[in-house]
Coordinates of C-alpha atoms in Angstrom, one line a residue:
M1 CA 257.3 -150.2 44.1
T2 CA 255.4 -147.0 44.1
D3 CA 257.4 -143.9 43.3
V4 CA 256.7 -140.5 44.6
F5 CA 256.6 -137.6 42.3
S6 CA 255.9 -134.0 42.4
G7 CA 253.0 -133.0 40.2
P8 CA 253.7 -130.5 37.6
D9 CA 253.3 -126.9 38.7
T10 CA 251.5 -127.9 41.9
G11 CA 254.2 -128.6 44.3
T12 CA 252.1 -131.4 45.7
V13 CA 253.2 -134.9 46.3
S14 CA 251.3 -137.8 44.7
T15 CA 251.5 -141.4 45.6
T16 CA 250.2 -142.4 42.2
A17 CA 252.7 -144.4 40.0
P18 CA 253.4 -143.2 36.5
T19 CA 252.3 -145.4 33.6
A20 CA 254.0 -145.4 30.2
V21 CA 252.0 -144.5 27.1
L22 CA 252.9 -144.4 23.4
P23 CA 255.2 -141.6 22.5
P24 CA 254.0 -138.7 20.5
D25 CA 255.2 -137.9 16.9
D26 CA 258.2 -135.9 18.1
G27 CA 259.7 -139.1 19.6
E28 CA 259.6 -137.9 23.2
Q29 CA 258.7 -140.3 26.1
A30 CA 255.2 -139.5 27.7
F31 CA 253.7 -140.5 31.2
E32 CA 250.1 -140.6 32.8
W33 CA 249.1 -140.9 36.5
A34 CA 247.2 -144.0 37.4
P35 CA 245.1 -144.4 40.7
T36 CA 246.1 -146.8 43.3
E37 CA 243.8 -149.8 44.5
P38 CA 241.3 -148.6 47.2
A39 CA 241.6 -150.0 50.7
P40 CA 239.1 -152.8 51.3
R41 CA 235.9 -151.9 53.5
K42 CA 235.3 -153.5 56.9
R43 CA 232.3 -156.0 57.0
R44 CA 229.9 -155.5 60.1
L45 CA 227.3 -158.3 59.6
G46 CA 227.0 -159.0 63.3
L47 CA 226.0 -155.4 63.9
W48 CA 223.1 -155.6 61.4
I49 CA 221.9 -158.9 62.9
G50 CA 221.9 -157.3 66.3
L51 CA 220.0 -154.3 65.2
G52 CA 217.2 -156.5 63.6
A53 CA 216.9 -158.6 66.7
G54 CA 216.6 -155.5 68.8
A55 CA 213.9 -154.0 66.7
L56 CA 211.9 -157.3 67.0
V57 CA 212.3 -157.2 70.7
L58 CA 211.2 -153.6 70.9
A59 CA 208.2 -154.3 68.6
A60 CA 207.2 -157.3 70.7
A61 CA 207.5 -155.2 73.9
G62 CA 205.4 -152.5 72.3
A63 CA 202.8 -154.9 71.2
S64 CA 202.5 -156.4 74.7
M65 CA 201.6 -152.9 75.9
I66 CA 198.5 -152.7 73.6
L67 CA 197.3 -156.3 73.2
I68 CA 195.2 -158.5 75.4
A69 CA 196.8 -161.6 77.0
P70 CA 196.7 -164.9 75.2
G71 CA 194.0 -167.3 76.2
T72 CA 191.5 -164.6 77.1
T73 CA 187.9 -165.3 76.1
V74 CA 184.9 -163.0 76.5
A75 CA 181.3 -164.3 75.8
G76 CA 183.0 -167.4 74.3
V77 CA 185.1 -165.4 71.8
A78 CA 188.9 -165.8 71.9
I79 CA 190.3 -162.3 72.0
G80 CA 193.9 -163.0 73.1
G81 CA 196.5 -161.1 71.0
M82 CA 193.9 -158.5 69.9
T83 CA 193.7 -154.8 70.7
P84 CA 190.6 -153.8 72.6
G85 CA 189.0 -152.3 69.5
M86 CA 189.6 -155.6 67.5
A87 CA 188.3 -157.6 70.4
A88 CA 185.0 -155.5 70.6
D89 CA 184.4 -156.0 66.9
A90 CA 185.1 -159.8 67.2
I91 CA 182.6 -160.1 70.1
S92 CA 179.9 -158.1 68.4
S93 CA 180.4 -160.1 65.1
R94 CA 180.2 -163.4 66.8
L95 CA 176.9 -162.5 68.6
A96 CA 175.4 -161.2 65.3
A97 CA 176.4 -164.3 63.4
T98 CA 175.2 -166.8 66.1
E99 CA 172.3 -169.0 64.7
I100 CA 169.3 -169.9 66.7
E101 CA 167.1 -172.9 65.5
L102 CA 163.5 -172.7 66.8
T103 CA 162.3 -176.2 67.5
G104 CA 158.8 -177.5 68.2
A105 CA 156.3 -175.1 66.8
G106 CA 159.2 -173.3 65.2
D107 CA 159.6 -176.1 62.8
G108 CA 163.3 -175.6 62.4
V109 CA 163.2 -171.9 61.5
T110 CA 166.6 -170.4 62.0
L111 CA 167.2 -166.8 63.2
S112 CA 170.5 -165.0 63.7
G113 CA 171.7 -162.9 66.7
A114 CA 171.4 -159.9 64.4
D115 CA 167.7 -160.7 63.8
L116 CA 167.1 -160.7 67.6
G117 CA 169.2 -157.6 68.3
A118 CA 171.6 -159.6 70.4
A119 CA 174.2 -157.4 72.1
V120 CA 176.6 -157.0 75.0
D121 CA 178.6 -154.0 75.9
A122 CA 181.5 -155.3 73.8
T123 CA 183.6 -152.1 74.1
A124 CA 183.4 -152.0 77.8
L125 CA 184.1 -155.8 78.1
A126 CA 187.1 -155.6 75.8
E127 CA 188.6 -152.6 77.5
Q128 CA 188.1 -154.2 80.9
A129 CA 189.7 -157.4 79.7
F130 CA 192.7 -155.4 78.5
A131 CA 192.9 -153.6 81.8
D132 CA 192.8 -156.8 83.8
R133 CA 194.8 -159.0 81.4
P134 CA 197.4 -157.1 79.3
M135 CA 199.7 -159.2 77.3
W136 CA 202.8 -157.9 79.1
N137 CA 201.5 -159.4 82.4
V138 CA 202.4 -163.0 81.8
S139 CA 200.6 -164.1 85.0
T140 CA 197.2 -163.2 83.4
W141 CA 197.8 -165.5 80.3
M142 CA 195.4 -168.3 79.8
G143 CA 192.9 -167.0 82.5
D144 CA 189.4 -168.1 83.1
A145 CA 186.7 -167.3 80.6
I146 CA 184.9 -163.9 81.1
G147 CA 181.2 -164.3 80.9
A148 CA 178.8 -161.7 79.5
E149 CA 175.0 -161.5 79.8
V150 CA 173.5 -161.3 76.3
A151 CA 170.6 -158.8 75.9
L152 CA 168.0 -159.0 73.2
D153 CA 166.4 -155.9 71.8
P154 CA 162.7 -156.4 72.9
E155 CA 161.2 -154.9 69.8
A156 CA 163.5 -156.5 67.3
A157 CA 163.3 -159.9 69.0
D158 CA 159.5 -159.8 69.3
R159 CA 159.2 -158.8 65.6
A160 CA 161.5 -161.6 64.4
L161 CA 159.9 -164.3 66.6
R162 CA 156.3 -163.3 65.6
A163 CA 157.3 -163.5 62.0
A164 CA 159.0 -166.8 62.5
V165 CA 156.3 -168.6 64.6
P166 CA 153.0 -166.6 64.3
A167 CA 151.0 -169.5 65.7
S168 CA 152.7 -169.2 69.1
Y169 CA 151.4 -165.6 69.6
V170 CA 148.2 -164.4 71.2
D171 CA 148.5 -160.9 72.7
P172 CA 147.7 -160.6 76.4
V173 CA 145.0 -158.0 77.5
D174 CA 146.0 -155.6 80.2
A175 CA 143.7 -154.8 83.1
T176 CA 142.2 -151.3 82.9
V177 CA 140.9 -148.6 85.3
A178 CA 138.1 -146.3 84.4
Y179 CA 135.6 -144.0 86.2
D180 CA 132.1 -145.5 86.7
K181 CA 129.7 -142.6 86.9
G182 CA 126.9 -144.8 88.2
A183 CA 129.0 -146.1 91.0
D184 CA 130.7 -142.7 91.5
K185 CA 134.1 -144.3 91.7
Y186 CA 136.9 -145.9 89.7
T187 CA 136.5 -149.5 88.8
T188 CA 138.6 -152.1 87.0
T189 CA 138.3 -154.6 84.2
P190 CA 140.3 -157.9 84.6
A191 CA 143.5 -158.8 82.6
E192 CA 143.7 -161.8 80.3
S193 CA 146.9 -163.8 79.7
G194 CA 148.3 -164.3 76.2
T195 CA 150.9 -166.6 74.7
G196 CA 154.3 -166.1 73.1
I197 CA 157.9 -167.0 73.2
S198 CA 159.8 -165.8 76.2
I199 CA 162.4 -163.3 75.2
E200 CA 163.9 -163.4 78.7
E201 CA 164.4 -167.2 78.5
L202 CA 165.8 -166.9 75.0
A203 CA 168.3 -164.3 76.2
A204 CA 169.4 -166.6 79.0
A205 CA 169.8 -169.5 76.6
F206 CA 171.8 -167.2 74.3
T207 CA 174.1 -166.2 77.2
A208 CA 174.7 -169.9 78.2
A209 CA 175.5 -170.9 74.6
S210 CA 177.9 -167.9 74.2
A211 CA 179.7 -168.8 77.4
K212 CA 180.4 -172.3 75.9
G213 CA 181.8 -170.7 72.7
E214 CA 178.9 -172.1 70.6
T215 CA 178.0 -170.4 67.4
A216 CA 174.6 -172.1 67.1
F217 CA 172.0 -173.4 69.5
S218 CA 168.4 -174.5 69.5
F219 CA 165.4 -173.1 71.5
P220 CA 161.8 -174.2 71.7
G221 CA 159.4 -172.1 69.6
D222 CA 156.3 -173.4 71.4
A223 CA 153.9 -171.0 73.0
T224 CA 154.3 -170.2 76.7
E225 CA 152.0 -168.0 78.9
V226 CA 152.6 -164.3 78.6
V227 CA 151.3 -162.4 81.7
P228 CA 149.9 -159.0 80.9
L229 CA 152.1 -156.0 81.9
I230 CA 149.1 -154.4 83.7
T231 CA 147.9 -157.1 86.1
D232 CA 144.7 -157.1 88.1
E233 CA 146.7 -156.3 91.2
K234 CA 148.2 -153.2 89.6
A235 CA 144.8 -152.0 88.3
A236 CA 143.2 -152.6 91.7
A237 CA 146.0 -150.6 93.5
K238 CA 145.6 -147.7 91.0
A239 CA 141.8 -147.7 91.4
E240 CA 142.2 -147.6 95.2
Q241 CA 144.6 -144.7 94.9
L242 CA 142.3 -142.7 92.6
N243 CA 139.2 -143.4 94.8
G244 CA 141.2 -142.1 97.8
M245 CA 142.0 -139.0 95.8
L246 CA 138.3 -138.5 94.9
A247 CA 137.5 -138.4 98.7
D248 CA 139.9 -135.5 99.3
I249 CA 140.2 -133.6 96.0
G250 CA 139.8 -129.9 96.2
F251 CA 141.3 -126.5 96.8
Y252 CA 142.3 -126.0 100.5
V253 CA 142.9 -123.1 102.8
G254 CA 144.9 -124.6 105.6
E255 CA 143.1 -127.8 106.7
E256 CA 139.8 -126.7 105.3
R257 CA 138.7 -128.1 101.9
T258 CA 137.3 -124.7 100.9
V259 CA 136.4 -125.6 97.3
P260 CA 135.6 -129.4 96.9
V261 CA 135.8 -130.9 93.5
A262 CA 133.0 -133.3 92.7
A263 CA 134.1 -136.8 91.8
D264 CA 132.5 -136.8 88.3
V265 CA 134.2 -133.4 87.6
A266 CA 137.6 -134.7 88.9
A267 CA 137.2 -137.7 86.6
T268 CA 137.0 -135.5 83.6
W269 CA 140.3 -133.9 84.6
L270 CA 142.2 -137.2 85.0
S271 CA 143.4 -139.6 82.3
I272 CA 144.8 -143.1 83.0
D273 CA 147.3 -144.5 80.5
A274 CA 149.5 -147.6 80.4
A275 CA 153.2 -147.0 79.9
D276 CA 156.1 -149.4 80.4
G277 CA 154.0 -151.8 82.3
E278 CA 152.6 -149.2 84.7
L279 CA 149.4 -147.2 85.0
T280 CA 150.1 -143.5 85.0
V281 CA 147.8 -140.5 85.7
T282 CA 147.9 -137.2 83.9
A283 CA 145.7 -134.2 84.6
D284 CA 144.1 -131.7 82.2
E285 CA 145.7 -128.4 83.0
A286 CA 143.3 -126.4 80.8
A287 CA 140.2 -127.9 82.6
I288 CA 141.8 -127.1 86.0
R289 CA 142.5 -123.6 84.9
E290 CA 138.8 -123.0 84.1
A291 CA 138.0 -124.0 87.7
V292 CA 140.7 -121.8 89.1
G293 CA 139.1 -118.8 87.4
K294 CA 136.0 -119.2 89.6
L295 CA 138.0 -119.5 92.8
P296 CA 137.8 -115.8 94.0
E297 CA 134.0 -115.9 94.4
Q298 CA 134.3 -119.1 96.4
V299 CA 137.3 -118.2 98.6
D300 CA 137.1 -114.5 99.3
R301 CA 135.1 -113.5 102.4
K302 CA 134.9 -111.0 105.2
A303 CA 135.9 -112.0 108.8
V304 CA 133.1 -113.4 110.9
D305 CA 133.5 -112.7 114.7
A306 CA 133.0 -115.6 117.1
V307 CA 130.3 -115.4 119.9
T308 CA 130.7 -117.7 122.9
I309 CA 128.8 -118.4 126.2
V310 CA 131.1 -118.6 129.2
D311 CA 130.7 -119.2 132.9
S312 CA 132.0 -117.0 135.8
Q313 CA 135.5 -118.4 135.4
G314 CA 135.5 -117.6 131.7
K315 CA 135.2 -121.2 130.6
V316 CA 133.5 -121.6 127.2
L317 CA 130.2 -123.4 127.7
R318 CA 129.0 -123.1 124.1
T319 CA 129.9 -121.3 120.9
E320 CA 126.9 -119.5 119.5
V321 CA 128.7 -118.2 116.4
E322 CA 131.8 -119.9 114.9
G323 CA 134.5 -117.4 114.1
K324 CA 135.9 -117.3 110.6
D325 CA 139.0 -115.5 109.4
G326 CA 138.5 -113.0 106.5
R327 CA 140.5 -114.0 103.4
V328 CA 141.5 -112.8 100.0
L329 CA 142.8 -115.2 97.3
G330 CA 146.3 -114.5 96.2
D331 CA 148.0 -114.9 92.8
T332 CA 146.7 -118.0 91.0
A333 CA 148.9 -117.8 87.9
G334 CA 150.6 -121.1 88.5
V335 CA 147.9 -122.9 90.4
A336 CA 146.5 -125.0 87.4
A337 CA 149.9 -126.3 86.4
A338 CA 151.0 -127.0 90.0
F339 CA 147.7 -128.8 90.8
A340 CA 147.9 -130.8 87.6
E341 CA 151.4 -131.9 88.5
G342 CA 150.3 -132.8 92.0
L343 CA 147.3 -134.9 90.8
A344 CA 149.6 -136.8 88.4
E345 CA 151.8 -137.7 91.5
G346 CA 148.8 -138.7 93.6
R347 CA 148.3 -135.5 95.6
A348 CA 144.6 -134.6 95.6
S349 CA 144.7 -131.4 97.7
Y350 CA 146.0 -128.0 96.6
E351 CA 146.6 -125.4 99.2
L352 CA 145.6 -121.9 97.9
P353 CA 147.6 -118.8 98.5
V354 CA 145.5 -116.4 100.6
T355 CA 145.8 -113.3 102.8
S356 CA 143.9 -113.8 106.0
T357 CA 142.3 -111.3 108.5
P358 CA 141.8 -112.9 111.9
F359 CA 138.4 -112.9 113.5
K360 CA 137.6 -111.5 116.9
T361 CA 135.7 -113.3 119.7
T362 CA 132.9 -111.9 121.9
S363 CA 132.2 -113.8 125.1
T364 CA 128.9 -113.5 127.1
F365 CA 128.7 -114.6 130.7
R366 CA 125.3 -116.2 131.3
R367 CA 123.6 -117.4 134.5
I368 CA 120.2 -117.9 136.0
E369 CA 118.8 -116.9 139.4
V370 CA 115.6 -118.3 140.9
D371 CA 114.0 -116.2 143.7
I372 CA 111.7 -118.4 145.6
S373 CA 110.2 -115.5 147.6
A374 CA 109.4 -113.4 144.5
Q375 CA 108.5 -116.5 142.4
R376 CA 110.7 -115.0 139.7
V377 CA 113.4 -116.3 137.3
Y378 CA 116.1 -113.9 136.3
L379 CA 118.3 -114.4 133.2
F380 CA 121.6 -112.6 133.4
E381 CA 124.1 -111.7 130.7
N382 CA 127.4 -110.2 131.8
D383 CA 125.9 -109.8 135.2
K384 CA 123.0 -107.7 133.9
V385 CA 119.4 -108.9 134.0
S386 CA 118.3 -109.6 130.5
R387 CA 114.8 -111.1 131.3
T388 CA 112.5 -111.5 134.3
L389 CA 110.0 -114.4 134.2
A390 CA 107.1 -115.3 136.5
T391 CA 107.4 -118.9 137.7
S392 CA 105.9 -121.5 140.0
T393 CA 108.3 -123.4 142.3
G394 CA 107.7 -126.2 144.8
L395 CA 105.0 -126.3 147.3
P396 CA 105.9 -126.3 151.0
G397 CA 105.7 -130.1 151.1
T398 CA 107.9 -130.5 148.0
P399 CA 110.1 -127.4 148.0
T400 CA 112.6 -126.5 145.3
P401 CA 116.1 -127.0 146.7
L402 CA 118.2 -124.0 147.5
G403 CA 121.8 -123.6 146.5
R404 CA 124.2 -123.2 143.6
F405 CA 123.9 -125.7 140.7
R406 CA 124.9 -126.2 137.1
V407 CA 122.8 -127.4 134.1
F408 CA 123.7 -131.0 133.4
G409 CA 121.1 -132.2 130.9
H410 CA 118.3 -131.4 128.5
T411 CA 115.3 -133.6 127.5
P412 CA 112.7 -132.3 125.1
I413 CA 109.8 -134.3 126.6
Q414 CA 109.6 -136.3 129.9
D415 CA 106.9 -138.1 132.0
M416 CA 107.0 -136.7 135.5
G417 CA 106.3 -139.0 138.6
C418 CA 104.9 -141.8 136.4
F419 CA 106.5 -144.7 138.2
E420 CA 105.2 -147.4 140.5
G421 CA 104.4 -146.0 144.0
A422 CA 104.6 -142.3 142.8
S423 CA 102.1 -139.9 144.3
Y424 CA 101.4 -138.3 140.9
C425 CA 102.0 -138.8 137.1
T426 CA 102.2 -136.0 134.6
P427 CA 103.0 -137.3 131.1
D428 CA 104.8 -135.5 128.3
V429 CA 106.2 -132.6 130.2
P430 CA 108.0 -130.4 127.6
W431 CA 111.4 -128.7 127.5
N432 CA 113.2 -130.0 130.6
T433 CA 116.5 -128.2 131.5
W434 CA 118.0 -130.2 134.4
F435 CA 120.1 -128.5 137.1
A436 CA 119.6 -130.6 140.3
P437 CA 118.7 -134.2 141.0
N438 CA 115.1 -134.7 139.7
I439 CA 114.7 -130.9 139.4
A440 CA 114.4 -129.0 136.2
F441 CA 113.1 -125.9 134.5
H442 CA 110.2 -127.2 132.3
G443 CA 107.0 -126.2 130.7
A444 CA 103.6 -126.6 132.6
Y445 CA 100.7 -127.0 130.3
W446 CA 98.3 -128.0 133.2
H447 CA 98.0 -124.6 134.9
N448 CA 98.4 -120.9 134.3
N449 CA 99.0 -119.8 137.8
F450 CA 102.6 -118.6 137.4
G451 CA 103.9 -116.4 140.2
Q452 CA 102.5 -118.9 142.8
R453 CA 104.0 -122.1 144.2
M454 CA 102.5 -125.0 142.4
S455 CA 105.0 -127.7 141.7
H456 CA 106.5 -130.9 143.2
G457 CA 109.9 -129.1 143.3
C458 CA 110.6 -128.2 139.7
V459 CA 110.6 -124.7 138.3
N460 CA 107.4 -124.4 136.2
L461 CA 107.2 -122.0 133.3
P462 CA 104.8 -121.5 130.4
P463 CA 105.8 -124.1 127.7
S464 CA 106.9 -121.4 125.2
I465 CA 109.1 -119.8 127.9
A466 CA 110.5 -123.2 128.9
K467 CA 111.5 -123.8 125.3
Q468 CA 113.5 -120.5 125.4
I469 CA 115.2 -121.4 128.6
Y470 CA 116.0 -124.9 127.1
D471 CA 117.7 -123.2 124.1
W472 CA 119.3 -120.4 126.1
S473 CA 121.0 -122.6 128.7
P474 CA 124.2 -124.5 127.7
M475 CA 125.5 -127.4 129.6
G476 CA 127.4 -126.1 132.7
L477 CA 125.3 -122.9 133.0
E478 CA 125.3 -121.7 136.6
V479 CA 122.0 -121.6 138.5
W480 CA 121.5 -120.0 141.9
V481 CA 118.3 -120.8 143.8
H482 CA 117.6 -118.6 146.8
S483 CA 114.7 -117.4 148.9

């Protein structure tokens, strides 16, 4: 039994039992305090097991949030249980390591996907696979394989294949377009096909093999036809476009091609180059700038007023002088660059900046009177007599018809009455201005008796005067014959 004692000088109570020790030399009994046995600890093994299982569950749950579902394959590569980053690396590595045996002319040469620059967008495919098939979504486990189109780097593949099977390669020759100065137009030279190994077909075979999960496949290394990038059809179309441009090329003011550019000059401005399988046109801005410097002397002009002949109603019968607006060329600082850009895009006309001054129009009302009694012809301009001419009209048996008429025709030379049954025949009558049926002003070379009636109905004049009437009288000119 454990005794309870008060510790010396402390006043505290201890539950420690005293233990006897050897007495000291003075023969007195001595005591020492001994500790009691500690209480035994409680064992919690079940708790630790529970914590470990919980951690595993949490870890598994966390993993399911960042991993791709089991059974997922992309481009033949199993990526289930991987993160998107790991999956992208796995896809790229598989493509790079895939072996391609070239058969036939290839004589068993083996190339790798890395040699050909084989690639897919592995990162995008892996991220999409994770987005569509996360591990936590059990319904997406063991889904259908995800295909991916394998692309080959054209330069790397061509370089590797040429080195592997040089006998299969003969370069094609592109069709060309060039200016023929003798023909004054653009002409073409035909294309020639070559041979090689089809990179497109090889990429398709690579895609098919990858979809099956194959890490090696064979492909024929025999030569196949390689069509030129610039075909005859492309060259012909470009030549047609350029020749159409030559017909219109120039500097315009409105619809007027004010400063045409000669075809051979335009051809020195234009360069035709092949790029990415197409023929492109570029223009020499410096050469165009030189032409632009000469534009002011070719464009600037003063206004030219129009002159017209009208009838009594003001209808224009003829324009004697074409009116032209005055104009001054504006700022040409950006013309060369803009025209060069337009030519490259197929636009052959460039509209110039100008300041215009409109022309004015002066109209003259003309008419003719024939006075039978006076045997005179009067030319009127704006109702004022401008000339008086002696004439010979019809004899009493063949009088000149009276009335108001209009000029309807002009013939420079005409036989008169020279038909079967006619009472007369006068050949080669000059400068006929017709105003009534079978009646005209004309020259009479067979007499000089003007001022007296002499004709078969026509209005006779000296040939030189008849020529002046012929030129002076437009179609529709009013003629009044009176006595």
